[in-house]
Short mmCIF file of C-alpha atoms in Angstrom, two decimals:
data_model
loop_
_atom_site.label_atom_id
_atom_site.label_comp_id
_atom_site.label_asym_id
_atom_site.label_seq_id
_atom_site.Cartn_x
_atom_site.Cartn_y
_atom_site.Cartn_z
CA MET A 298 -15.29 -9.76 17.56
CA ASN A 299 -15.48 -13.51 17.90
CA ILE A 300 -14.44 -15.82 15.09
CA SER A 301 -15.64 -19.40 14.74
CA LEU A 302 -13.54 -22.12 13.15
CA TYR A 303 -14.84 -25.44 11.93
CA VAL A 304 -12.41 -28.21 12.82
CA GLY A 305 -13.81 -31.59 11.89
CA TRP A 306 -17.19 -31.78 13.62
CA GLU A 307 -16.43 -29.18 16.27
CA VAL A 308 -16.82 -25.45 16.23
CA ILE A 309 -14.02 -23.62 18.00
CA ALA A 310 -14.62 -20.02 18.98
CA ILE A 311 -11.58 -17.79 18.85
CA LYS A 312 -11.71 -14.50 20.64
CA ASP A 313 -10.18 -11.62 18.73
CA ASP A 314 -8.03 -9.84 21.32
CA LYS A 315 -5.81 -7.95 18.93
CA LYS A 316 -4.27 -4.77 20.17
CA PRO A 317 -5.20 -1.62 18.30
CA ARG A 318 -3.26 -1.08 15.12
CA ARG A 319 -0.34 1.30 15.56
CA TYR A 320 1.77 2.55 12.74
CA SER A 321 5.39 3.29 13.44
CA LYS A 322 6.55 6.56 11.98
CA TRP A 323 10.12 5.34 11.82
CA ILE A 324 9.35 2.58 9.34
CA GLY A 325 8.68 5.33 6.78
CA PHE A 326 12.42 5.85 6.48
CA LEU A 327 12.55 2.63 4.43
CA GLY A 328 11.18 4.78 1.62
CA PHE A 329 14.61 6.31 1.14
CA LEU A 330 15.76 2.94 -0.25
CA GLY A 331 13.70 3.83 -3.31
CA PHE A 332 16.38 6.26 -4.42
CA ARG A 333 18.50 3.23 -5.29
CA GLY A 334 16.20 2.89 -8.30
CA LEU A 335 18.02 5.86 -9.81
CA TRP A 336 20.83 3.42 -10.59
CA TYR A 337 18.71 2.42 -13.58
CA PHE A 338 19.91 5.54 -15.40
CA LYS A 339 23.50 4.42 -14.91
CA THR A 340 23.19 0.66 -15.50
CA HIS A 341 20.07 0.55 -17.74
CA ASP A 342 19.11 -2.67 -15.97
CA VAL A 343 15.32 -2.87 -15.71
CA SER A 344 15.51 -4.80 -12.43
CA ASP A 345 16.86 -1.65 -10.75
CA LEU A 346 13.45 -0.08 -11.27
CA TYR A 347 11.99 -2.41 -8.64
CA TYR A 348 13.74 -0.35 -5.97
CA PHE A 349 11.25 2.42 -6.65
CA MET A 350 8.70 0.27 -4.82
CA TYR A 351 10.36 1.27 -1.57
CA PHE A 352 8.84 4.73 -2.03
CA ALA A 353 5.56 3.18 -0.88
CA TRP A 354 6.98 3.08 2.67
CA PHE A 355 6.72 6.87 2.78
CA GLY A 356 3.00 6.34 3.38
CA HIS A 357 3.78 5.37 6.96
CA PHE A 358 4.71 8.95 7.75
CA LEU A 359 1.06 9.88 7.17
CA LEU A 360 -0.45 6.77 8.75
CA SER A 361 1.54 7.25 11.95
CA LYS A 362 -0.18 10.60 12.49
CA ILE A 363 -3.61 8.95 12.64
CA ASN A 364 -4.81 8.05 16.12
CA VAL A 365 -6.16 4.49 15.91
CA SER A 366 -5.98 3.68 19.60
CA ILE A 367 -9.78 3.53 19.64
CA THR A 368 -11.28 2.25 16.42
CA ASP A 369 -14.69 3.85 16.27
CA GLU A 370 -17.33 3.74 13.55
CA MET A 371 -15.96 6.88 11.92
CA TYR A 372 -12.50 5.35 11.46
CA LEU A 373 -13.99 2.15 10.05
CA GLU A 374 -16.13 4.18 7.64
CA ASN A 375 -13.12 6.24 6.56
CA GLU A 376 -11.07 3.09 6.02
CA LYS A 377 -13.89 1.64 3.94
CA ASN A 378 -14.09 4.81 1.83
CA ALA A 379 -10.32 4.82 1.30
CA ARG A 380 -10.42 1.21 0.14
CA ALA A 381 -13.27 2.00 -2.26
CA PHE A 382 -11.24 4.89 -3.69
CA ILE A 383 -8.25 2.61 -4.16
CA GLY A 384 -10.42 0.03 -5.93
CA ILE A 385 -11.55 2.62 -8.47
CA LEU A 386 -7.99 3.87 -8.90
CA ALA A 387 -6.72 0.31 -9.36
CA MET A 388 -9.25 -0.35 -12.13
CA PHE A 389 -8.19 2.90 -13.81
CA LEU A 390 -4.48 2.01 -13.62
CA ILE A 391 -5.08 -1.52 -14.90
CA SER A 392 -7.06 -0.17 -17.84
CA ILE A 393 -4.21 2.24 -18.67
CA LEU A 394 -1.70 -0.63 -18.52
CA THR A 395 -3.94 -2.74 -20.75
CA VAL A 396 -4.29 0.02 -23.35
CA LEU A 397 -0.53 0.62 -23.30
CA SER A 398 0.20 -3.08 -23.79
CA VAL A 399 -2.23 -3.28 -26.71
CA LEU A 400 -1.02 -0.14 -28.47
CA ILE A 401 2.72 -0.64 -28.00
CA LYS A 402 3.75 -4.23 -28.69
CA ASP A 403 7.39 -4.08 -27.51
CA LEU A 404 6.69 -2.17 -24.31
CA ASN A 405 8.26 -3.43 -21.09
CA LEU A 406 5.49 -3.12 -18.49
CA LYS A 407 7.70 -3.64 -15.42
CA PRO A 408 8.31 0.06 -14.71
CA PHE A 409 4.62 0.82 -15.13
CA VAL A 410 3.58 -1.97 -12.77
CA VAL A 411 6.06 -0.69 -10.18
CA ALA A 412 4.69 2.82 -10.57
CA ALA A 413 1.11 1.56 -10.25
CA PHE A 414 1.98 -0.26 -7.02
CA VAL A 415 3.58 2.82 -5.49
CA ILE A 416 0.68 5.03 -6.60
CA LEU A 417 -1.88 2.70 -5.04
CA VAL A 418 -0.13 2.36 -1.69
CA LEU A 419 0.65 6.05 -1.35
CA SER A 420 -2.79 7.16 -2.47
CA TYR A 421 -4.39 4.88 0.15
CA SER A 422 -2.27 6.53 2.82
CA ILE A 423 -3.06 10.01 1.57
CA LYS A 424 -6.80 9.32 1.23
CA LEU A 425 -7.10 7.77 4.70
CA TYR A 426 -5.12 10.63 6.21
CA SER A 427 -7.28 13.22 4.48
CA LEU A 428 -10.48 11.51 5.63
CA GLU A 429 -9.29 11.32 9.22
CA LYS A 430 -8.22 14.97 9.43
#
């Protein structure tokens, strides 16, 4: 794929020579840092709940099993379908958060936003893995 950039009056063509995307299976071990979020039950500090976001790294265990050395049309179609699924899921989660914020006035939305982030990232990994297998 070639990309053109407009710089002043000139058009510069940039050749896209990226290597195929490879997911490292070892980076999934960062997901274990999410267990630090359990400190919330000891300290009752809401900022400890942000550590649950590290659970999203567990998605790399699934993505590393996908062979993306050759990106063919099927992989691109599966990636597109997974993104469409995540878009629908994101709208659903945002509508749930909106309803919760309207119904319960003193609700702290931080834990729910963290949970929505982890759900979206992990569901993308699961959906792409299921489409590829």
